[in-house]
CSV table of C-alpha atoms in Angstrom, one decimal:
chain,number,residue,atom,x,y,z
A,1,MET,CA,-44.2,15.8,-12.5
A,2,ARG,CA,-47.6,17.4,-11.7
A,3,SER,CA,-50.6,16.4,-13.7
A,4,LEU,CA,-54.4,16.4,-13.4
A,5,LEU,CA,-54.5,13.2,-15.5
A,6,ILE,CA,-52.9,10.2,-14.0
A,7,ASP,CA,-53.6,6.6,-15.2
A,8,ARG,CA,-54.0,3.6,-12.9
A,9,PHE,CA,-50.3,2.8,-13.1
A,10,GLY,CA,-49.5,6.2,-11.6
A,11,ARG,CA,-48.2,7.7,-14.8
A,12,PRO,CA,-49.1,11.4,-15.4
A,13,ILE,CA,-50.1,12.5,-18.9
A,14,THR,CA,-48.0,15.6,-19.6
A,15,HIS,CA,-47.1,15.1,-23.3
A,16,MET,CA,-49.2,15.0,-26.5
A,17,ARG,CA,-47.8,13.9,-29.8
A,18,ILE,CA,-49.9,15.3,-32.6
A,19,SER,CA,-49.8,13.9,-36.2
A,20,VAL,CA,-51.0,17.0,-38.1
A,21,THR,CA,-51.0,15.1,-41.4
A,22,LEU,CA,-50.2,11.7,-42.9
A,23,ARG,CA,-49.0,13.3,-46.1
A,24,CYS,CA,-45.3,13.1,-46.7
A,25,ASN,CA,-42.8,13.9,-49.4
A,26,HIS,CA,-40.3,11.2,-48.3
A,27,SER,CA,-40.8,7.4,-48.5
A,28,CYS,CA,-38.8,6.0,-45.6
A,29,ILE,CA,-38.5,2.3,-45.9
A,30,PHE,CA,-39.2,1.8,-42.2
A,31,CYS,CA,-42.1,4.3,-41.9
A,32,HIS,CA,-44.7,3.2,-39.3
A,33,ARG,CA,-47.1,6.1,-39.9
A,34,GLU,CA,-47.2,6.7,-36.1
A,35,GLY,CA,-49.3,3.6,-35.8
A,36,ILE,CA,-52.2,5.4,-37.6
A,37,PHE,CA,-54.1,3.4,-40.1
A,38,GLY,CA,-57.5,4.0,-41.7
A,39,LEU,CA,-57.7,7.8,-41.6
A,40,LYS,CA,-61.4,8.7,-41.6
A,41,SER,CA,-61.7,12.4,-42.6
A,42,ARG,CA,-60.0,15.7,-43.2
A,43,GLU,CA,-57.1,17.1,-41.2
A,44,LEU,CA,-57.9,19.4,-38.4
A,45,SER,CA,-57.3,23.2,-38.7
A,46,PRO,CA,-54.9,25.4,-36.7
A,47,GLY,CA,-57.9,26.6,-34.6
A,48,ASP,CA,-59.0,23.0,-33.9
A,49,TRP,CA,-55.5,22.2,-32.6
A,50,GLY,CA,-55.6,25.4,-30.5
A,51,PHE,CA,-58.7,24.1,-28.8
A,52,VAL,CA,-57.1,20.8,-28.2
A,53,ALA,CA,-54.1,22.4,-26.6
A,54,ARG,CA,-56.2,24.8,-24.5
A,55,MET,CA,-58.0,21.9,-23.0
A,56,GLY,CA,-54.7,19.9,-22.7
A,57,VAL,CA,-53.0,22.8,-20.8
A,58,ARG,CA,-55.9,23.0,-18.4
A,59,ASN,CA,-55.1,19.4,-17.5
A,60,ASP,CA,-51.4,19.9,-17.2
A,61,ILE,CA,-50.6,18.5,-20.7
A,62,ILE,CA,-47.8,21.0,-21.4
A,63,TYR,CA,-45.6,19.5,-24.1
A,64,TYR,CA,-46.8,19.2,-27.7
A,65,LYS,CA,-44.8,17.4,-30.4
A,66,LEU,CA,-46.0,18.0,-34.0
A,67,THR,CA,-45.3,15.2,-36.4
A,68,GLY,CA,-46.8,13.5,-39.4
A,69,GLY,CA,-46.4,12.3,-42.0
A,70,GLU,CA,-44.3,15.4,-42.6
A,71,PRO,CA,-45.7,18.3,-40.6
A,72,LEU,CA,-43.9,21.0,-42.7
A,73,ILE,CA,-45.8,19.8,-45.7
A,74,ARG,CA,-48.7,21.8,-44.3
A,75,ASP,CA,-48.4,25.4,-45.4
A,76,ASP,CA,-50.2,26.5,-42.2
A,77,ILE,CA,-47.8,24.7,-39.8
A,78,VAL,CA,-46.7,28.0,-38.3
A,79,ASP,CA,-50.3,28.9,-37.6
A,80,ILE,CA,-50.7,25.5,-35.7
A,81,VAL,CA,-47.6,26.3,-33.7
A,82,HIS,CA,-48.9,29.8,-32.9
A,83,GLU,CA,-52.3,28.4,-31.7
A,84,ILE,CA,-50.7,26.0,-29.3
A,85,ARG,CA,-48.0,28.4,-28.1
A,86,SER,CA,-50.7,31.1,-27.5
A,87,VAL,CA,-52.5,28.9,-24.9
A,88,GLY,CA,-49.3,28.0,-23.0
A,89,GLY,CA,-48.1,24.8,-24.7
A,90,VAL,CA,-44.4,24.1,-25.3
A,91,VAL,CA,-44.1,23.1,-29.0
A,92,SER,CA,-41.5,20.9,-30.7
A,93,ILE,CA,-41.5,19.5,-34.2
A,94,THR,CA,-40.3,16.3,-35.8
A,95,THR,CA,-39.5,16.8,-39.5
A,96,ASN,CA,-37.7,15.1,-42.4
A,97,GLY,CA,-36.0,18.5,-42.9
A,98,SER,CA,-36.9,18.9,-46.6
A,99,ARG,CA,-38.8,22.1,-46.0
A,100,LEU,CA,-37.0,23.3,-42.9
A,101,ALA,CA,-35.0,26.0,-44.7
A,102,GLU,CA,-38.3,27.5,-45.9
A,103,PHE,CA,-39.9,27.6,-42.4
A,104,ALA,CA,-36.9,28.1,-40.1
A,105,GLU,CA,-37.2,31.9,-39.6
A,106,LYS,CA,-41.0,31.8,-38.8
A,107,LEU,CA,-40.6,28.8,-36.5
A,108,ALA,CA,-37.8,30.7,-34.6
A,109,GLU,CA,-40.1,33.7,-34.3
A,110,GLU,CA,-42.8,31.5,-32.8
A,111,LYS,CA,-40.2,30.2,-30.3
A,112,VAL,CA,-40.4,26.5,-31.1
A,113,ASP,CA,-38.7,24.7,-28.2
A,114,HIS,CA,-36.7,22.4,-30.5
A,115,ILE,CA,-36.9,20.5,-33.8
A,116,ASN,CA,-36.0,16.9,-34.4
A,117,VAL,CA,-34.6,16.3,-37.9
A,118,SER,CA,-34.4,12.9,-39.4
A,119,LEU,CA,-30.9,12.2,-40.6
A,120,HIS,CA,-30.3,8.5,-41.2
A,121,SER,CA,-27.1,8.8,-43.3
A,122,LEU,CA,-24.5,11.3,-44.5
A,123,LYS,CA,-24.0,9.4,-47.7
A,124,PRO,CA,-26.4,10.8,-50.5
A,125,ASP,CA,-27.0,7.4,-52.1
A,126,VAL,CA,-27.7,5.6,-48.8
A,127,PHE,CA,-29.9,8.5,-47.6
A,128,LYS,CA,-31.8,8.3,-50.9
A,129,THR,CA,-32.3,4.5,-50.5
A,130,ILE,CA,-33.6,4.9,-47.0
A,131,THR,CA,-35.8,8.0,-47.3
A,132,GLY,CA,-36.3,8.7,-51.0
A,133,GLY,CA,-35.2,12.2,-50.2
A,134,ASP,CA,-32.4,14.7,-51.0
A,135,LEU,CA,-29.6,14.8,-48.4
A,136,GLU,CA,-28.3,18.2,-49.5
A,137,ARG,CA,-31.7,19.7,-49.1
A,138,VAL,CA,-32.0,18.3,-45.5
A,139,LEU,CA,-28.6,19.5,-44.6
A,140,ALA,CA,-29.4,23.0,-46.0
A,141,GLY,CA,-32.5,23.0,-43.7
A,142,ILE,CA,-30.4,22.0,-40.7
A,143,PHE,CA,-27.8,24.8,-41.3
A,144,LYS,CA,-30.6,27.4,-42.0
A,145,ALA,CA,-32.3,26.5,-38.7
A,146,LEU,CA,-29.0,26.9,-36.8
A,147,GLU,CA,-28.6,30.3,-38.4
A,148,TYR,CA,-31.9,31.4,-36.7
A,149,GLY,CA,-30.9,29.9,-33.4
A,150,LEU,CA,-33.3,27.0,-33.3
A,151,LYS,CA,-32.3,24.1,-31.1
A,152,LEU,CA,-32.0,20.9,-33.1
A,153,LYS,CA,-31.9,17.2,-32.4
A,154,ILE,CA,-31.0,14.6,-34.9
A,155,ASP,CA,-33.1,11.4,-35.2
A,156,TYR,CA,-31.0,8.5,-36.4
A,157,VAL,CA,-32.9,5.2,-36.9
A,158,ILE,CA,-30.4,2.3,-36.8
A,159,LEU,CA,-30.7,0.0,-39.8
A,160,SER,CA,-28.5,-2.7,-41.3
A,161,LEU,CA,-28.0,-0.1,-44.2
A,162,ASN,CA,-26.6,2.7,-42.0
A,163,ILE,CA,-25.2,1.2,-38.8
A,164,ASN,CA,-21.7,1.6,-40.0
A,165,GLU,CA,-22.2,5.4,-40.0
A,166,TYR,CA,-22.8,5.8,-36.3
A,167,LYS,CA,-19.4,7.4,-35.5
A,168,ASP,CA,-19.7,9.8,-38.4
A,169,LEU,CA,-23.2,10.9,-37.4
A,170,ILE,CA,-22.2,11.3,-33.8
A,171,SER,CA,-19.2,13.4,-34.9
A,172,PHE,CA,-21.6,15.5,-37.1
A,173,ALA,CA,-23.7,16.2,-34.1
A,174,GLN,CA,-20.7,17.1,-32.0
A,175,LYS,CA,-19.3,19.4,-34.6
A,176,HIS,CA,-22.5,21.4,-35.0
A,177,GLY,CA,-23.6,21.3,-31.3
A,178,LEU,CA,-26.6,19.1,-31.9
A,179,ASP,CA,-28.3,16.6,-29.6
A,180,MET,CA,-29.2,13.2,-31.1
A,181,ASN,CA,-31.7,10.4,-30.7
A,182,ILE,CA,-30.3,7.0,-31.7
A,183,ILE,CA,-33.4,4.9,-32.3
A,184,GLU,CA,-33.8,1.2,-32.5
A,185,LEU,CA,-36.1,0.0,-35.3
A,186,ILE,CA,-39.5,-1.2,-34.3
A,187,PRO,CA,-41.5,-3.8,-36.3
A,188,LEU,CA,-44.6,-1.7,-36.6
A,189,GLY,CA,-46.0,-1.4,-40.2
A,190,MET,CA,-43.7,-4.0,-41.8
A,191,SER,CA,-43.5,-7.7,-42.3
A,192,PRO,CA,-41.4,-9.9,-40.1
A,193,GLU,CA,-39.1,-10.6,-43.1
A,194,THR,CA,-38.5,-6.9,-43.7
A,195,TYR,CA,-37.9,-6.2,-40.0
A,196,GLY,CA,-35.4,-9.0,-39.8
A,197,LYS,CA,-33.6,-7.7,-42.9
A,198,LEU,CA,-33.4,-4.1,-41.7
A,199,HIS,CA,-33.0,-4.5,-37.9
A,200,ALA,CA,-29.6,-3.9,-36.3
A,201,GLY,CA,-28.6,-4.0,-32.7
A,202,LEU,CA,-27.4,-1.1,-30.6
A,203,ASN,CA,-24.7,-2.8,-28.4
A,204,ASN,CA,-21.7,-1.6,-30.4
A,205,ILE,CA,-23.0,2.0,-30.4
A,206,ILE,CA,-23.8,1.9,-26.6
A,207,ASN,CA,-20.3,0.5,-25.9
A,208,TYR,CA,-18.8,3.4,-28.0
A,209,LEU,CA,-20.9,6.0,-26.2
A,210,GLU,CA,-19.8,4.5,-22.8
A,211,LYS,CA,-16.2,5.2,-23.9
A,212,ILE,CA,-16.5,8.7,-25.2
A,213,SER,CA,-19.1,10.3,-22.9
A,214,VAL,CA,-18.3,12.3,-19.8
A,215,LYS,CA,-21.7,11.7,-18.1
A,216,LYS,CA,-24.6,9.3,-18.3
A,217,TYR,CA,-28.2,9.7,-16.9
A,218,LYS,CA,-31.7,8.7,-17.7
A,219,LYS,CA,-34.3,11.2,-18.8
A,220,GLU,CA,-37.5,11.4,-16.8
A,221,PHE,CA,-39.5,11.0,-20.0
A,222,GLN,CA,-39.6,7.3,-20.9
A,223,SER,CA,-36.5,6.7,-18.8
A,224,ARG,CA,-34.3,7.0,-21.9
A,225,PRO,CA,-30.5,6.5,-21.3
A,226,THR,CA,-28.6,9.7,-22.3
A,227,TYR,CA,-24.9,10.2,-22.8
A,228,VAL,CA,-23.3,13.6,-22.5
A,229,LEU,CA,-20.3,14.2,-24.8
A,230,PRO,CA,-17.3,16.5,-24.0
A,231,ASN,CA,-18.9,19.3,-26.0
A,232,ASN,CA,-22.2,18.9,-24.1
A,233,SER,CA,-24.0,17.2,-27.0
A,234,LYS,CA,-26.5,14.7,-25.6
A,235,ILE,CA,-27.0,11.4,-27.3
A,236,THR,CA,-30.1,9.5,-26.2
A,237,ILE,CA,-30.8,5.8,-26.8
A,238,VAL,CA,-34.5,5.1,-27.7
A,239,LYS,CA,-35.5,1.5,-27.5
A,240,GLY,CA,-39.2,1.4,-28.0
A,241,TRP,CA,-39.7,-2.4,-28.6
A,242,GLN,CA,-40.1,-4.9,-25.7
A,243,ASN,CA,-38.9,-2.2,-23.2
A,244,PRO,CA,-41.1,-2.1,-20.1
A,245,GLU,CA,-39.0,0.5,-18.5
A,246,LEU,CA,-39.8,2.9,-21.3
A,247,CYS,CA,-43.5,2.1,-21.2
A,248,MET,CA,-43.7,2.5,-17.4
A,249,LYS,CA,-42.2,6.0,-17.7
A,250,CYS,CA,-44.2,7.1,-20.7
A,251,THR,CA,-46.3,10.3,-20.1
A,252,ARG,CA,-47.6,10.7,-23.7
A,253,ILE,CA,-50.9,10.4,-25.5
A,254,ARG,CA,-51.3,10.9,-29.2
A,255,MET,CA,-53.7,12.6,-31.6
A,256,THR,CA,-54.4,11.6,-35.2
A,257,PRO,CA,-54.8,14.2,-38.0
A,258,ASP,CA,-58.6,13.7,-38.0
A,259,GLY,CA,-59.1,14.2,-34.3
A,260,ARG,CA,-58.8,10.8,-32.5
A,261,ILE,CA,-57.0,10.3,-29.2
A,262,LYS,CA,-54.6,7.4,-29.6
A,263,LEU,CA,-53.3,6.0,-26.3
A,264,CYS,CA,-50.3,4.0,-27.6
A,265,ILE,CA,-48.5,3.8,-30.9
A,266,PHE,CA,-48.8,0.0,-30.9
A,267,ARG,CA,-52.5,-0.3,-30.2
A,268,ASN,CA,-55.5,0.6,-32.4
A,269,ASP,CA,-58.0,-0.8,-29.9
A,270,LEU,CA,-57.4,2.1,-27.5
A,271,VAL,CA,-58.5,5.0,-29.7
A,272,LEU,CA,-61.1,7.6,-28.7
A,273,ASP,CA,-62.9,9.6,-31.4
A,274,ALA,CA,-62.8,13.3,-30.3
A,275,ARG,CA,-63.4,14.9,-33.6
A,276,LYS,CA,-67.0,16.0,-32.9
A,277,ALA,CA,-66.0,17.5,-29.6
A,278,ILE,CA,-63.2,19.4,-31.2
A,279,LEU,CA,-65.2,20.8,-34.1
A,280,ASP,CA,-68.1,21.7,-31.8
A,281,ARG,CA,-65.6,23.3,-29.3
A,282,ASP,CA,-67.4,21.2,-26.7
A,283,GLU,CA,-65.2,21.5,-23.6
A,284,GLU,CA,-67.2,19.2,-21.4
A,285,ALA,CA,-67.2,16.4,-24.0
A,286,PHE,CA,-63.5,16.8,-24.7
A,287,GLN,CA,-62.7,16.9,-20.9
A,288,LYS,CA,-64.5,13.6,-20.5
A,289,LEU,CA,-62.5,12.0,-23.3
A,290,LEU,CA,-59.2,13.1,-21.7
A,291,GLU,CA,-60.4,11.6,-18.4
A,292,LYS,CA,-61.4,8.4,-20.2
A,293,ALA,CA,-58.0,8.3,-21.9
A,294,ALA,CA,-56.3,8.4,-18.4
A,295,LEU,CA,-58.6,5.6,-17.2
A,296,LEU,CA,-57.9,3.3,-20.2
A,297,ARG,CA,-54.3,4.0,-20.7
A,298,GLU,CA,-51.8,1.2,-19.9
A,299,PRO,CA,-48.2,0.2,-20.7
A,300,TYR,CA,-47.9,-1.9,-23.8
A,301,PHE,CA,-44.9,-3.8,-22.5
A,302,LYS,CA,-45.1,-5.0,-18.9
A,303,PRO,CA,-42.3,-7.1,-17.2
A,304,GLU,CA,-44.7,-9.9,-16.4
A,305,ASN,CA,-45.9,-10.1,-20.0
A,306,LEU,CA,-42.3,-10.3,-21.3
A,307,ALA,CA,-41.6,-13.0,-18.8
A,308,LYS,CA,-44.6,-15.0,-20.0
A,309,SER,CA,-43.4,-14.6,-23.6
A,310,SER,CA,-39.9,-15.7,-22.7
A,311,ARG,CA,-41.2,-18.8,-20.9
A,312,SER,CA,-43.5,-19.7,-23.8
A,313,ASN,CA,-40.6,-19.3,-26.3
A,314,ASN,CA,-38.4,-21.5,-24.2
A,315,SER,CA,-40.9,-24.3,-23.7
């Protein structure tokens, strides 16, 4: 994929994941806050994000994922989408779905590329335990978005609490023509004890997908294994922990709500403060920061590091 920003590992930067807020109306037990801790100042405005996207598109950063916290908690989220779309960015959103019914029509009008909706259970009590939210409200948002022709993808984080629902959730996706990400839990933002209690492996799910799918391929972005079901729903496996193949195919940088460029979800030592450049609309300064991001960026998981870790654990 073409890009003007290529790191020293040969990876182009073509995607930007923007946390537009850290505020959220759910309380997911596995929340990692996008690896963002210690927010320094106020959230950026729609115009600020338009500037960021304009500079990004100039550098072949085309794909923009808006996330949070909960992005739809911002009443101006449609304005943010409009600003990024107006400079040529392709916009998608990750949401907990609680306000999706309210925004579906306007997001469809702004031609959002697709929306990821977190759906970790189809059982109201389990859903409430995991997220603190209302399942019926989320489902209403999903169905309203489908009414307006929005393309949806379900995000399903596998936990010890919900792993027994994988067949039901895959069937739900098939029934409604949805794609799905099945996501392995990562230990970011939680204690080892909590991670050990909540983590569940994906082997049984992968074996099931191998049996029911008609095609399998790997996405170019992060080399994610994807299974195509008979109705053409695509189920993607996301293993973000100790997976060097994913890291070596990652084409994403991140932005915090207050205007910092974050190069990796797992690292807080690779963060560049771009807030002043954004607020001043300083194109030269922001361009230099993007170029520095490409220079500093590196995979978090590398094959040689995992091999060293394995030898150390076995010694």
